[in-house]
Structures are given as structure tokens and as C-alpha cells.
Amino acid sequence: MKNTLPKTLFAMALTIALLAPSVRAANTIETEPLKLNLPLHTLKGTPEDLPAGPNIEPPSDKAPPPINVPKGVRNVAAGKSVTSSVPPFLGDLSQITDSKKEPLDDDATEFKKGVQWVQVDLGQSFAIHAVAMWHDHRYVQVMRDVILQVSDDPEFHSGVTTLYNNDVDNSAGLGVGTDREYFELEFGRVAVGKGVKARYVRGYTRGSSQSALNCWQEIEVYALPVK
Ligand SMILES: [Ca+2]
Ligand SMILES: [Ca+2]
């Protein structure tokens, strides 16, 4: 008789354990690794005087591990309209969402120095799960003050969510970032969105380790329709 209670508890625990997977499956969105269409490898050789420091990821020939995103996300930025803090002096804003990002001069849009931004209008709010950005991987260089924000406000005055910020000394004036600097390579950089709902995506930079000028090649926004 003294074993009855533990046996009953064991039976209950077993029942819960057997039921749990089906309960979990009903509440979980199916995910898969984000698959990017990567451009060719950066053609120019690696310079000898690479910047270094605790806040800079060393360059790697291997792609970083992909993030997981819900099945069915697609690049909703492709072909969408782009605005910017200043007009480009080389290239066209439409090239930032034209799906081309090879390490070629023809695939780069350049802006004057200072803190500058480009902004994609997705046309409507989406549940954003990842934003991939390529600034300028014609050269192995570190972009400064890489800040990526999303909002439903085209002026970015309210409802702003920051998805990436590596401005650790707040030189861009948008707040201290905790992300790391990285070398521009064919892998670009992926910011995690976690389903944040927004219509506008804005990316800031302030020159690079190689140039005071700003440059963009592509922004891809992997998202689902808002339910
Ligand atoms: Ca492009
Ligand atoms: Ca900075």
C-alpha cells in the first residue's frame, strides 16, 4: 500500500510528459534557419592595417550561424522605395532595394560624410523577423555607428525599436549601443527582429575605417504579414 501514492504520481507525470509535446506544437511557430542569397566574396585583398579592439569582431571567411525565423518569411523590402538624410552623390536610392549587392562599383550608392541614414518604406506594417544589411563589401572595412531602427512613424519620433547599434561611444547621438563592430564581407550583417511590427526601416552609418563617406548596397527585410 505504501507505494501507491508514488505510483499514482508517476502515472500522472508520465501522462503530462506524453501530452506536453502536442500542446507545445500547437503553440509554437515553425521556424527554419534564415537563408540569404549571398553575393560574391569581397574581391579586394585584406589590408594589413585592419582596425582591432575588443568591440570589433575579427574577420572570418565563414558565414556566421544563421538565425532562426518563422517559415514563410520573405524579403518584403525588394523593390520598395527608399529615402535618405542626404541625396546620394553616386548611384541611386533604388539600388538599395534592387536585390543586387555584388562587390562592384555599379552596386554601391554613396553619400557624403557625417551621420547619414537611408530608410525603406515597406508600404505597410509587417512582422519583421530579420533585417540583413550590406553597406560596402567592395573593401574589407569596418563601418562606424551602424544603427538599425524600425518604426511605424516615418519621422522616427515615436514607436522606435532599435534592432542593432554598435555605437558604443554614442558618437551618432542615438544612444549607447552594445552590439559589436564588424568587417564588411559578403555575409552582410543580420539584425534580429523578433516579429516587431513596423512599416519603416532606417539604417544609420558614420563613415568607415577606410573612408569618411557613407555607402549602402542592400537592405533586405525578412517578414510576415501582420495578422
Ligand atoms: Ca543593391
Ligand atoms: Ca561611435
XYZ file of N, CA and C and ligand atoms in Angstrom:
683
model
N 0.817 -1.221 0.000
C 0.000 0.000 0.000
C 0.846 1.264 0.000
N 2.002 1.237 0.668
C 2.785 2.467 0.819
C 3.360 2.967 -0.515
N 3.337 2.114 -1.542
C 3.884 2.547 -2.836
C 2.826 3.168 -3.762
N 1.588 3.179 -3.321
C 0.512 3.599 -4.222
C 0.629 5.058 -4.652
N 0.907 5.929 -3.670
C 0.969 7.364 -3.997
C 2.092 7.661 -5.001
N 3.320 7.192 -4.718
C 4.369 7.458 -5.726
C 3.996 6.914 -7.097
N 3.343 5.723 -7.135
C 2.976 5.158 -8.438
C 1.953 6.041 -9.147
N 0.998 6.572 -8.335
C -0.008 7.460 -8.921
C 0.645 8.717 -9.471
N 1.572 9.284 -8.682
C 2.276 10.495 -9.139
C 3.074 10.212 -10.415
N 3.708 9.031 -10.436
C 4.494 8.658 -11.606
C 3.599 8.585 -12.839
N 2.435 7.978 -12.655
C 1.494 7.841 -13.771
C 1.039 9.213 -14.258
N 0.805 10.132 -13.297
C 0.392 11.493 -13.685
C 1.495 12.200 -14.455
N 2.712 12.049 -13.934
C 3.853 12.704 -14.581
C 4.044 12.174 -15.995
N 3.868 10.857 -16.144
C 4.035 10.245 -17.462
C 2.978 10.770 -18.430
N 1.750 10.890 -17.926
C 0.663 11.395 -18.775
C 0.966 12.819 -19.240
N 1.447 13.660 -18.296
C 1.772 15.054 -18.646
C 2.898 15.089 -19.670
N 3.914 14.236 -19.432
C 5.071 14.221 -20.331
C 4.662 13.804 -21.741
N 3.721 12.852 -21.818
C 3.289 12.385 -23.137
C 2.416 13.420 -23.848
N 1.655 14.179 -23.070
C 0.764 15.173 -23.666
C 1.516 16.443 -24.061
N 2.580 16.753 -23.314
C 3.262 18.036 -23.467
C 3.707 18.343 -24.898
N 4.302 17.364 -25.617
C 4.779 17.713 -26.967
C 3.667 18.214 -27.880
N 2.478 17.597 -27.804
C 1.403 18.030 -28.695
C 0.901 19.411 -28.292
N 0.876 19.691 -26.980
C 0.476 21.016 -26.512
C 1.477 22.049 -27.007
N 2.766 21.707 -26.872
C 3.803 22.639 -27.325
C 3.690 22.910 -28.816
N 3.484 21.855 -29.600
C 3.441 22.003 -31.059
C 2.318 22.950 -31.478
N 1.209 22.897 -30.736
C 0.069 23.740 -31.089
C 0.378 25.219 -30.863
N 1.270 25.508 -29.900
C 1.546 26.906 -29.564
C 2.827 27.448 -30.197
N 3.572 26.634 -30.903
C 4.870 27.055 -31.403
C 4.817 27.308 -32.904
N 5.395 28.433 -33.327
C 5.505 28.720 -34.755
C 6.680 27.909 -35.291
N 6.462 27.289 -36.415
C 7.553 26.519 -37.013
C 8.629 27.458 -37.555
N 9.866 27.174 -37.223
C 10.958 28.038 -37.665
C 11.934 27.251 -38.536
N 12.770 27.998 -39.211
C 13.838 27.406 -40.017
C 14.978 28.414 -40.095
N 16.202 27.959 -40.384
C 17.314 28.908 -40.486
C 17.094 29.892 -41.640
N 17.394 31.158 -41.397
C 17.267 32.182 -42.448
C 18.304 31.916 -43.530
N 17.820 31.787 -44.756
C 18.726 31.524 -45.875
C 18.869 32.802 -46.696
N 20.093 33.319 -46.754
C 20.353 34.536 -47.522
C 20.954 34.169 -48.868
N 20.663 34.992 -49.853
C 21.283 34.860 -51.168
C 22.541 35.722 -51.153
N 23.680 35.106 -50.855
C 24.903 35.890 -50.632
C 25.552 36.306 -51.946
N 26.129 37.513 -51.958
C 26.883 37.947 -53.139
C 28.252 37.266 -53.160
N 29.038 37.577 -54.173
C 30.391 37.025 -54.284
C 31.278 37.533 -53.160
N 32.337 36.798 -52.923
C 33.317 37.171 -51.905
C 33.917 38.546 -52.232
N 34.222 39.289 -51.188
C 34.885 40.583 -51.328
C 36.161 40.407 -52.160
N 36.242 41.145 -53.255
C 37.313 40.893 -54.221
C 38.659 41.470 -53.791
N 38.621 42.648 -53.181
C 39.871 43.298 -52.798
C 40.525 42.519 -51.660
N 41.844 42.509 -51.628
C 42.572 41.791 -50.587
C 42.360 42.431 -49.227
N 42.682 41.671 -48.191
C 42.554 42.179 -46.839
C 43.710 43.139 -46.543
N 43.419 44.401 -46.168
C 44.509 45.327 -45.864
C 45.295 44.884 -44.627
N 46.549 45.317 -44.527
C 47.395 44.878 -43.410
C 47.075 45.635 -42.128
N 46.583 46.859 -42.269
C 46.357 47.673 -41.070
C 44.886 47.632 -40.648
N 44.369 46.419 -40.458
C 42.979 46.281 -40.035
C 42.790 46.865 -38.638
N 41.697 47.603 -38.448
C 41.421 48.061 -37.084
C 41.137 46.856 -36.186
N 41.480 46.987 -34.909
C 41.263 45.888 -33.962
C 40.799 46.466 -32.640
N 40.313 45.629 -31.776
C 39.870 46.068 -30.453
C 38.815 45.130 -29.915
N 38.514 45.246 -28.636
C 37.556 44.319 -28.020
C 36.152 44.443 -28.595
N 35.821 45.580 -29.207
C 34.474 45.754 -29.742
C 34.384 45.446 -31.236
N 35.480 44.922 -31.816
C 35.460 44.599 -33.249
C 35.613 43.094 -33.431
N 34.649 42.481 -34.090
C 34.768 41.060 -34.393
C 35.890 40.859 -35.397
N 36.780 39.904 -35.172
C 37.798 39.638 -36.181
C 37.140 39.133 -37.467
N 37.712 39.466 -38.650
C 37.095 38.978 -39.892
C 37.203 37.462 -40.001
N 36.203 36.843 -40.632
C 36.196 35.389 -40.795
C 35.736 35.036 -42.199
N 36.318 33.975 -42.759
C 35.890 33.507 -44.081
C 34.603 32.706 -44.011
N 34.190 32.357 -42.803
C 32.978 31.537 -42.651
C 31.765 32.409 -42.341
N 30.641 32.032 -42.909
C 29.394 32.754 -42.612
C 29.035 32.538 -41.148
N 28.538 33.580 -40.464
C 28.073 33.367 -39.093
C 26.879 32.410 -39.091
N 26.623 31.708 -37.980
C 25.476 30.790 -37.953
C 24.192 31.542 -38.242
N 23.306 30.956 -39.079
C 22.064 31.669 -39.422
C 21.127 31.756 -38.221
N 20.337 32.811 -38.172
C 19.325 32.913 -37.119
C 18.095 32.128 -37.569
N 17.265 31.740 -36.626
C 16.023 31.045 -36.955
C 14.899 32.058 -37.127
N 14.107 31.840 -38.162
C 12.973 32.724 -38.452
C 11.752 31.841 -38.729
N 10.542 32.375 -38.571
C 9.361 31.574 -38.886
C 9.372 31.159 -40.354
N 8.878 29.955 -40.605
C 8.752 29.513 -42.001
C 7.833 30.472 -42.739
N 8.185 30.777 -43.983
C 7.317 31.620 -44.797
C 7.730 33.076 -44.850
N 8.759 33.479 -44.067
C 9.189 34.882 -44.176
C 9.735 35.102 -45.584
N 9.573 36.342 -46.077
C 10.170 36.687 -47.369
C 10.699 38.108 -47.295
N 11.562 38.454 -48.240
C 12.147 39.792 -48.265
C 11.117 40.788 -48.779
N 10.480 41.514 -47.851
C 9.427 42.452 -48.227
C 9.988 43.828 -48.605
N 11.327 43.992 -48.552
C 11.940 45.271 -48.928
C 12.251 45.337 -50.423
N 12.274 44.187 -51.096
C 12.669 44.156 -52.508
C 11.787 45.082 -53.340
N 12.440 46.013 -54.024
C 11.736 46.926 -54.926
C 11.006 48.069 -54.240
N 11.068 48.129 -52.903
C 10.347 49.180 -52.180
C 11.120 50.514 -52.244
N 10.403 51.619 -51.982
C 11.010 52.939 -52.153
C 11.909 53.282 -50.963
N 12.956 54.040 -51.271
C 13.994 54.386 -50.296
C 14.159 55.897 -50.249
N 14.276 56.439 -49.054
C 14.628 57.849 -48.865
C 15.921 57.911 -48.073
N 16.474 59.124 -47.921
C 17.760 59.226 -47.221
C 17.921 60.612 -46.619
N 18.852 60.732 -45.668
C 19.095 62.002 -44.974
C 19.662 63.040 -45.925
N 20.460 62.602 -46.868
C 21.012 63.475 -47.920
C 20.950 62.706 -49.240
N 20.827 63.409 -50.372
C 20.799 62.653 -51.630
C 22.152 61.988 -51.896
N 22.148 60.826 -52.534
C 23.427 60.195 -52.862
C 24.190 61.011 -53.900
N 25.517 60.988 -53.828
C 26.301 61.663 -54.876
C 26.781 60.665 -55.915
N 26.640 59.375 -55.609
C 26.967 58.317 -56.572
C 25.927 57.218 -56.440
N 25.438 56.734 -57.565
C 24.423 55.693 -57.512
C 23.053 56.265 -57.216
N 22.071 55.370 -57.053
C 20.686 55.773 -56.912
C 20.079 55.069 -55.698
N 19.130 55.743 -55.038
C 18.491 55.148 -53.856
C 17.804 53.823 -54.185
N 17.269 53.711 -55.411
C 16.548 52.482 -55.766
C 17.465 51.256 -55.728
N 18.785 51.485 -55.794
C 19.725 50.353 -55.776
C 19.827 49.691 -54.404
N 19.287 50.346 -53.371
C 19.398 49.794 -52.018
C 18.371 48.672 -51.803
N 17.368 48.608 -52.690
C 16.388 47.517 -52.601
C 16.235 46.793 -53.944
N 17.301 46.771 -54.757
C 17.196 46.138 -56.085
C 17.705 44.694 -56.090
N 18.010 44.171 -54.908
C 18.450 42.774 -54.723
C 19.849 42.511 -55.282
N 20.564 43.571 -55.709
C 21.938 43.389 -56.200
C 22.919 43.932 -55.163
N 23.926 43.158 -54.856
C 24.852 43.559 -53.792
C 26.238 42.972 -54.004
N 26.619 42.852 -55.269
C 27.952 42.333 -55.568
C 29.008 43.388 -55.203
N 30.238 42.957 -54.968
C 31.287 43.917 -54.583
C 31.803 44.722 -55.779
N 30.890 45.431 -56.430
C 31.211 46.192 -57.641
C 30.807 47.647 -57.448
N 31.507 48.551 -58.123
C 31.159 49.969 -58.032
C 29.727 50.220 -58.514
N 29.267 49.442 -59.481
C 27.903 49.612 -60.010
C 26.819 49.256 -58.988
N 27.179 48.508 -57.955
C 26.197 48.075 -56.952
C 26.337 48.846 -55.647
N 26.924 50.059 -55.697
C 27.122 50.841 -54.477
C 26.503 52.224 -54.628
N 25.854 52.683 -53.582
C 25.295 54.030 -53.541
C 25.998 54.794 -52.424
N 26.603 55.933 -52.759
C 27.462 56.637 -51.793
C 26.873 57.981 -51.380
N 27.135 58.313 -50.124
C 26.617 59.536 -49.504
C 27.765 60.293 -48.853
N 27.543 61.604 -48.651
C 28.598 62.411 -48.043
C 28.845 61.998 -46.596
N 29.889 62.570 -46.020
C 30.312 62.175 -44.672
C 29.343 62.657 -43.596
N 29.603 62.228 -42.367
C 28.742 62.562 -41.243
C 27.821 61.400 -40.921
N 26.960 61.603 -39.916
C 25.942 60.591 -39.604
C 24.841 60.712 -40.649
N 24.663 59.687 -41.461
C 23.638 59.709 -42.514
C 22.776 58.465 -42.399
N 21.546 58.565 -42.898
C 20.669 57.391 -42.873
C 20.000 57.179 -44.215
N 19.603 55.925 -44.416
C 18.719 55.554 -45.517
C 17.507 54.863 -44.902
N 16.360 54.963 -45.564
C 15.116 54.453 -44.986
C 14.264 53.772 -46.047
N 13.855 52.567 -45.741
C 12.990 51.805 -46.651
C 11.551 51.900 -46.159
N 10.641 52.216 -47.073
C 9.199 52.207 -46.778
C 8.633 50.895 -47.308
N 8.235 50.025 -46.388
C 7.725 48.708 -46.788
C 6.306 48.783 -47.351
N 5.699 49.985 -47.294
C 4.358 50.181 -47.855
C 3.245 49.881 -46.873
N 3.507 49.028 -45.907
C 2.553 48.708 -44.841
C 3.347 48.050 -43.713
N 2.722 47.925 -42.558
C 3.408 47.275 -41.443
C 3.562 45.783 -41.698
N 4.691 45.258 -41.298
C 4.947 43.819 -41.348
C 5.483 43.377 -39.990
N 5.372 42.089 -39.721
C 6.035 41.495 -38.554
C 7.453 41.135 -38.982
N 8.408 41.953 -38.541
C 9.787 41.858 -39.022
C 10.578 40.857 -38.171
N 11.159 39.867 -38.830
C 11.908 38.842 -38.100
C 13.415 38.952 -38.304
N 13.860 39.559 -39.389
C 15.294 39.743 -39.608
C 15.499 40.852 -40.630
N 16.556 41.636 -40.421
C 16.955 42.634 -41.410
C 18.421 42.370 -41.751
N 18.678 42.121 -43.035
C 20.052 41.905 -43.486
C 20.527 43.159 -44.201
N 21.751 43.608 -43.859
C 22.266 44.829 -44.486
C 23.671 44.620 -45.027
N 23.880 45.164 -46.210
C 25.197 45.209 -46.832
C 25.500 46.686 -47.105
N 26.555 47.191 -46.491
C 26.917 48.597 -46.715
C 27.872 48.716 -47.904
N 29.040 48.117 -47.761
C 30.060 48.261 -48.803
C 31.117 47.185 -48.617
N 30.884 46.029 -49.239
C 31.883 44.960 -49.103
C 32.795 44.886 -50.317
N 32.925 46.037 -51.026
C 33.971 46.113 -52.051
C 35.346 46.098 -51.381
N 35.382 46.573 -50.137
C 36.625 46.635 -49.365
C 36.382 45.994 -48.006
N 37.442 45.415 -47.441
C 37.338 44.901 -46.068
C 37.502 46.097 -45.139
N 36.401 46.519 -44.540
C 36.412 47.722 -43.715
C 35.344 47.618 -42.637
N 35.497 48.448 -41.613
C 34.536 48.472 -40.510
C 33.707 49.741 -40.625
N 32.394 49.601 -40.793
C 31.515 50.771 -40.778
C 31.361 51.260 -39.343
N 31.309 52.574 -39.179
C 31.148 53.155 -37.848
C 29.682 53.498 -37.583
N 29.305 53.358 -36.314
C 27.962 53.741 -35.857
C 26.866 53.092 -36.696
N 26.949 51.779 -36.806
C 25.900 51.036 -37.516
C 24.698 50.901 -36.580
N 23.635 51.614 -36.931
C 22.421 51.612 -36.109
C 21.251 51.298 -37.033
N 20.455 50.313 -36.638
C 19.302 49.933 -37.445
C 18.052 50.039 -36.583
N 17.108 50.839 -37.046
C 15.870 51.042 -36.294
C 14.656 50.790 -37.179
N 13.540 50.435 -36.536
C 12.272 50.271 -37.256
C 11.190 51.041 -36.517
N 10.174 51.490 -37.264
C 9.088 52.250 -36.651
C 7.903 52.305 -37.617
N 6.737 52.617 -37.096
C 5.582 52.929 -37.955
C 5.519 54.423 -38.238
N 6.413 55.194 -37.618
C 6.465 56.642 -37.799
C 7.571 56.973 -38.806
N 7.207 57.529 -39.983
C 8.241 57.815 -40.990
C 9.293 58.812 -40.505
N 8.956 59.618 -39.493
C 9.932 60.581 -38.954
C 10.787 59.977 -37.838
N 10.432 58.792 -37.395
C 11.156 58.121 -36.312
C 11.196 58.957 -35.031
N 10.075 59.624 -34.755
C 9.963 60.368 -33.498
C 9.366 59.502 -32.394
N 8.527 58.526 -32.793
C 7.856 57.716 -31.766
C 7.793 56.260 -32.198
N 7.612 55.391 -31.228
C 7.457 53.964 -31.511
C 8.659 53.361 -32.199
N 9.852 53.816 -31.818
C 11.079 53.360 -32.475
C 11.661 52.154 -31.732
N 11.956 51.097 -32.472
C 12.653 49.936 -31.908
C 14.023 49.830 -32.574
N 15.063 49.751 -31.745
C 16.418 49.610 -32.270
C 16.772 48.132 -32.348
N 17.099 47.667 -33.553
C 17.438 46.251 -33.750
C 18.940 46.017 -33.741
N 19.720 47.051 -33.988
C 21.181 46.900 -33.982
C 21.781 48.262 -33.683
N 22.816 48.292 -32.828
C 23.506 49.548 -32.535
C 24.899 49.219 -32.017
N 25.922 49.527 -32.819
C 27.293 49.284 -32.349
C 28.044 50.590 -32.080
N 27.283 51.648 -31.796
C 27.877 52.953 -31.488
C 28.147 53.025 -29.978
N 29.219 52.382 -29.547
C 29.465 52.230 -28.099
C 29.811 53.553 -27.411
N 30.271 54.563 -28.169
C 30.606 55.852 -27.551
C 29.562 56.931 -27.859
N 28.424 56.492 -28.416
C 27.309 57.395 -28.709
C 27.714 58.590 -29.573
N 28.632 58.390 -30.505
C 29.065 59.497 -31.363
C 27.986 59.888 -32.373
N 27.024 58.995 -32.634
C 25.910 59.348 -33.519
C 24.790 60.042 -32.754
N 24.828 59.986 -31.416
C 23.842 60.690 -30.599
C 22.494 60.007 -30.481
N 22.421 58.719 -30.830
C 21.144 57.994 -30.746
C 21.105 57.030 -29.568
N 22.099 57.127 -28.696
C 22.155 56.225 -27.551
C 23.335 55.271 -27.672
N 23.790 54.791 -26.521
C 24.944 53.892 -26.480
C 24.528 52.502 -26.952
N 25.255 51.981 -27.925
C 24.953 50.649 -28.436
C 25.771 49.584 -27.739
N 25.288 48.358 -27.811
C 26.003 47.244 -27.174
C 26.398 46.170 -28.184
N 26.072 46.383 -29.470
C 26.481 45.410 -30.489
C 27.928 45.668 -30.899
N 28.518 44.671 -31.566
C 29.921 44.804 -31.927
C 30.097 45.359 -33.339
N 31.240 45.992 -33.564
C 31.613 46.391 -34.920
C 32.061 45.136 -35.668
N 32.023 45.180 -36.984
C 32.366 44.002 -37.784
C 32.904 44.460 -39.126
N 33.619 43.562 -39.786
C 34.164 43.864 -41.104
C 33.113 43.587 -42.173
N 33.044 44.495 -43.129
C 32.131 44.309 -44.261
C 32.642 43.164 -45.126
N 31.862 42.100 -45.209
C 32.179 40.952 -46.056
C 30.901 40.562 -46.795
N 30.972 39.517 -47.609
C 29.800 39.139 -48.394
C 28.619 38.707 -47.527
N 28.897 38.355 -46.263
C 27.829 37.870 -45.372
C 26.901 38.988 -44.903
N 27.301 40.248 -45.091
C 26.490 41.345 -44.590
C 26.361 41.246 -43.076
N 25.293 41.796 -42.559
C 25.005 41.680 -41.120
C 23.512 41.525 -40.939
N 23.124 40.572 -40.122
C 21.707 40.294 -39.889
C 21.319 40.769 -38.500
N 20.326 41.649 -38.445
C 19.759 42.090 -37.171
C 18.489 41.287 -36.913
N 18.312 40.860 -35.673
C 17.155 40.038 -35.301
C 15.951 40.937 -35.043
N 14.799 40.571 -35.611
C 13.612 41.417 -35.481
C 12.578 40.932 -34.466
N 12.537 39.609 -34.236
C 11.615 39.013 -33.250
C 10.149 39.371 -33.506
N 9.810 39.651 -34.750
C 8.402 39.888 -35.078
C 7.900 41.286 -34.770
N 8.822 42.227 -34.531
C 8.394 43.607 -34.256
C 7.624 44.147 -35.459
N 6.528 44.849 -35.184
C 5.683 45.341 -36.265
C 6.095 46.761 -36.642
N 6.391 46.961 -37.912
C 6.822 48.283 -38.366
C 6.713 48.378 -39.881
N 6.552 49.615 -40.361
C 6.474 49.877 -41.802
C 7.805 50.420 -42.348
N 8.542 51.142 -41.485
C 9.759 51.807 -41.965
C 10.997 51.208 -41.309
N 12.046 51.066 -42.107
C 13.322 50.542 -41.624
C 14.391 51.576 -41.948
N 15.107 52.033 -40.918
C 16.102 53.091 -41.121
C 17.473 52.631 -40.631
N 18.468 52.792 -41.492
C 19.829 52.401 -41.137
C 20.764 53.601 -41.152
N 21.509 53.764 -40.060
C 22.476 54.864 -39.939
C 23.898 54.326 -40.078
N 24.784 55.175 -40.575
C 26.230 54.921 -40.511
C 26.946 56.259 -40.377
N 28.221 56.188 -39.997
C 29.053 57.396 -39.946
C 30.430 57.043 -40.479
N 30.507 56.848 -41.795
C 31.779 56.529 -42.429
C 32.280 55.152 -42.027
N 33.539 54.897 -42.347
C 34.116 53.578 -42.062
C 35.565 53.740 -41.646
N 36.197 52.607 -41.375
C 37.625 52.633 -41.032
C 38.460 53.083 -42.224
N 37.877 53.059 -43.402
C 38.616 53.361 -44.631
C 38.261 54.709 -45.228
N 37.050 55.198 -44.930
C 36.566 56.406 -45.600
C 35.602 57.152 -44.701
N 35.589 58.480 -44.835
C 34.607 59.283 -44.095
C 33.235 59.217 -44.752
N 33.199 58.731 -45.988
C 31.938 58.691 -46.728
C 31.073 57.521 -46.270
N 29.802 57.587 -46.608
C 28.854 56.519 -46.272
C 28.427 55.788 -47.539
N 28.148 54.508 -47.396
C 27.810 53.707 -48.568
C 26.804 52.630 -48.200
N 25.911 52.335 -49.138
C 24.937 51.243 -48.974
C 24.858 50.427 -50.248
N 24.681 49.118 -50.063
C 24.472 48.239 -51.208
C 23.088 47.594 -51.201
N 22.616 47.185 -50.006
C 21.321 46.499 -49.983
C 20.773 46.408 -48.566
N 19.449 46.495 -48.458
C 18.729 46.189 -47.220
C 17.659 45.159 -47.557
N 17.648 44.054 -46.838
C 16.620 43.023 -47.010
C 15.876 42.872 -45.689
N 14.556 42.871 -45.757
C 13.717 42.789 -44.556
C 12.887 41.512 -44.646
N 13.202 40.550 -43.800
C 12.504 39.256 -43.821
C 11.351 39.310 -42.816
N 10.137 39.199 -43.330
C 8.973 39.492 -42.512
C 7.773 38.663 -42.953
N 6.743 38.717 -42.093
C 5.448 38.092 -42.388
C 4.384 39.168 -42.376
N 3.270 38.967 -43.068
C 2.175 39.938 -42.983
C 1.670 40.050 -41.550
N 1.209 41.244 -41.167
C 0.620 41.433 -39.834
C -0.769 40.830 -39.849
N -1.020 39.988 -38.832
C -2.352 39.336 -38.793
C -3.390 40.282 -38.218
Ca 21.610 46.847 -54.323
Ca 30.780 55.573 -32.397
